[in-house]
Amino acid sequence: MRISSSIPENLALACDASALHEILLNLVRNARQAIGEEGVISIKSAVEGEETLICIRDTGTGIRPEL
């Protein structure tokens, strides 16, 4: 497994840090389960105007459309 990240050094968020930590941890754990040993998890963040975007992607197969 490999994790890559692209997060601005000066990123500052006005939020509940504990809740954000729990959300991100759950997303990364789910991604880890989806990719197995050979996959990649990518974490990116960007600021667009007054919004902060956080994207977590993985190379797993995804959820079947019927689910």
PDB file of C-alpha atoms in Angstrom:
ATOM      1  CA  MET A   1       0.000   0.000   0.000  1.00  0.00           C
ATOM      2  CA  ARG A   2       1.129   3.513  -0.761  1.00  0.00           C
ATOM      3  CA  ILE A   3      -0.268   6.846   0.442  1.00  0.00           C
ATOM      4  CA  SER A   4       0.347  10.060  -1.463  1.00  0.00           C
ATOM      5  CA  SER A   5      -0.706  13.497  -0.294  1.00  0.00           C
ATOM      6  CA  SER A   6      -0.873  17.038  -1.548  1.00  0.00           C
ATOM      7  CA  ILE A   7      -1.908  19.403   1.234  1.00  0.00           C
ATOM      8  CA  PRO A   8      -0.986  23.105   1.375  1.00  0.00           C
ATOM      9  CA  GLU A   9       1.426  23.866   4.229  1.00  0.00           C
ATOM     10  CA  ASN A  10      -0.580  26.891   5.344  1.00  0.00           C
ATOM     11  CA  LEU A  11      -3.932  25.088   5.397  1.00  0.00           C
ATOM     12  CA  ALA A  12      -6.119  26.313   8.271  1.00  0.00           C
ATOM     13  CA  LEU A  13      -9.654  25.127   8.968  1.00  0.00           C
ATOM     14  CA  ALA A  14     -12.344  26.532  11.226  1.00  0.00           C
ATOM     15  CA  CYS A  15     -14.076  23.308  12.240  1.00  0.00           C
ATOM     16  CA  ASP A  16     -14.527  20.714  14.939  1.00  0.00           C
ATOM     17  CA  ALA A  17     -11.065  19.120  14.748  1.00  0.00           C
ATOM     18  CA  SER A  18     -12.185  15.959  16.539  1.00  0.00           C
ATOM     19  CA  ALA A  19     -15.080  15.375  14.142  1.00  0.00           C
ATOM     20  CA  LEU A  20     -12.909  16.081  11.099  1.00  0.00           C
ATOM     21  CA  HIS A  21     -10.259  13.668  12.403  1.00  0.00           C
ATOM     22  CA  GLU A  22     -12.874  10.932  12.830  1.00  0.00           C
ATOM     23  CA  ILE A  23     -14.313  11.498   9.343  1.00  0.00           C
ATOM     24  CA  LEU A  24     -10.913  11.446   7.631  1.00  0.00           C
ATOM     25  CA  LEU A  25      -9.753   8.419   9.625  1.00  0.00           C
ATOM     26  CA  ASN A  26     -12.890   6.474   8.619  1.00  0.00           C
ATOM     27  CA  LEU A  27     -12.457   7.403   4.949  1.00  0.00           C
ATOM     28  CA  VAL A  28      -8.802   6.322   4.947  1.00  0.00           C
ATOM     29  CA  ARG A  29      -9.639   3.076   6.775  1.00  0.00           C
ATOM     30  CA  ASN A  30     -12.355   2.299   4.210  1.00  0.00           C
ATOM     31  CA  ALA A  31      -9.951   3.065   1.373  1.00  0.00           C
ATOM     32  CA  ARG A  32      -7.331   0.799   2.965  1.00  0.00           C
ATOM     33  CA  GLN A  33      -9.786  -2.084   3.069  1.00  0.00           C
ATOM     34  CA  ALA A  34     -10.736  -1.499  -0.571  1.00  0.00           C
ATOM     35  CA  ILE A  35      -7.241  -1.476  -2.061  1.00  0.00           C
ATOM     36  CA  GLY A  36      -5.459  -4.412  -0.475  1.00  0.00           C
ATOM     37  CA  GLU A  37      -1.674  -4.511  -0.289  1.00  0.00           C
ATOM     38  CA  GLU A  38      -0.881  -3.144  -3.757  1.00  0.00           C
ATOM     39  CA  GLY A  39      -3.170  -0.124  -3.930  1.00  0.00           C
ATOM     40  CA  VAL A  40      -2.720   3.599  -3.558  1.00  0.00           C
ATOM     41  CA  ILE A  41      -4.573   6.094  -1.373  1.00  0.00           C
ATOM     42  CA  SER A  42      -4.360   9.715  -2.477  1.00  0.00           C
ATOM     43  CA  ILE A  43      -5.198  12.608  -0.140  1.00  0.00           C
ATOM     44  CA  LYS A  44      -5.440  16.094  -1.617  1.00  0.00           C
ATOM     45  CA  SER A  45      -6.607  19.407  -0.277  1.00  0.00           C
ATOM     46  CA  ALA A  46      -7.108  22.792  -1.867  1.00  0.00           C
ATOM     47  CA  VAL A  47      -8.628  26.136  -0.989  1.00  0.00           C
ATOM     48  CA  GLU A  48     -11.128  27.621  -3.439  1.00  0.00           C
ATOM     49  CA  GLY A  49     -12.380  31.011  -2.310  1.00  0.00           C
ATOM     50  CA  GLU A  50     -13.806  30.532   1.166  1.00  0.00           C
ATOM     51  CA  GLU A  51     -14.091  26.743   0.838  1.00  0.00           C
ATOM     52  CA  THR A  52     -11.576  24.049   1.632  1.00  0.00           C
ATOM     53  CA  LEU A  53     -11.803  20.914  -0.470  1.00  0.00           C
ATOM     54  CA  ILE A  54     -10.519  17.565   0.766  1.00  0.00           C
ATOM     55  CA  CYS A  55     -10.386  14.604  -1.614  1.00  0.00           C
ATOM     56  CA  ILE A  56      -9.537  11.033  -0.648  1.00  0.00           C
ATOM     57  CA  ARG A  57      -9.278   8.567  -3.539  1.00  0.00           C
ATOM     58  CA  ASP A  58      -8.176   4.976  -3.761  1.00  0.00           C
ATOM     59  CA  THR A  59      -7.401   2.474  -6.474  1.00  0.00           C
ATOM     60  CA  GLY A  60      -9.917  -0.068  -5.175  1.00  0.00           C
ATOM     61  CA  THR A  61     -12.616  -1.580  -7.377  1.00  0.00           C
ATOM     62  CA  GLY A  62     -15.379   0.564  -5.886  1.00  0.00           C
ATOM     63  CA  ILE A  63     -18.887  -0.321  -4.834  1.00  0.00           C
ATOM     64  CA  ARG A  64     -20.981  -2.378  -7.249  1.00  0.00           C
ATOM     65  CA  PRO A  65     -23.697  -0.207  -8.868  1.00  0.00           C
ATOM     66  CA  GLU A  66     -26.510  -2.365  -7.464  1.00  0.00           C
ATOM     67  CA  LEU A  67     -25.365  -1.614  -3.910  1.00  0.00           C
TER      68      LEU A  67
END
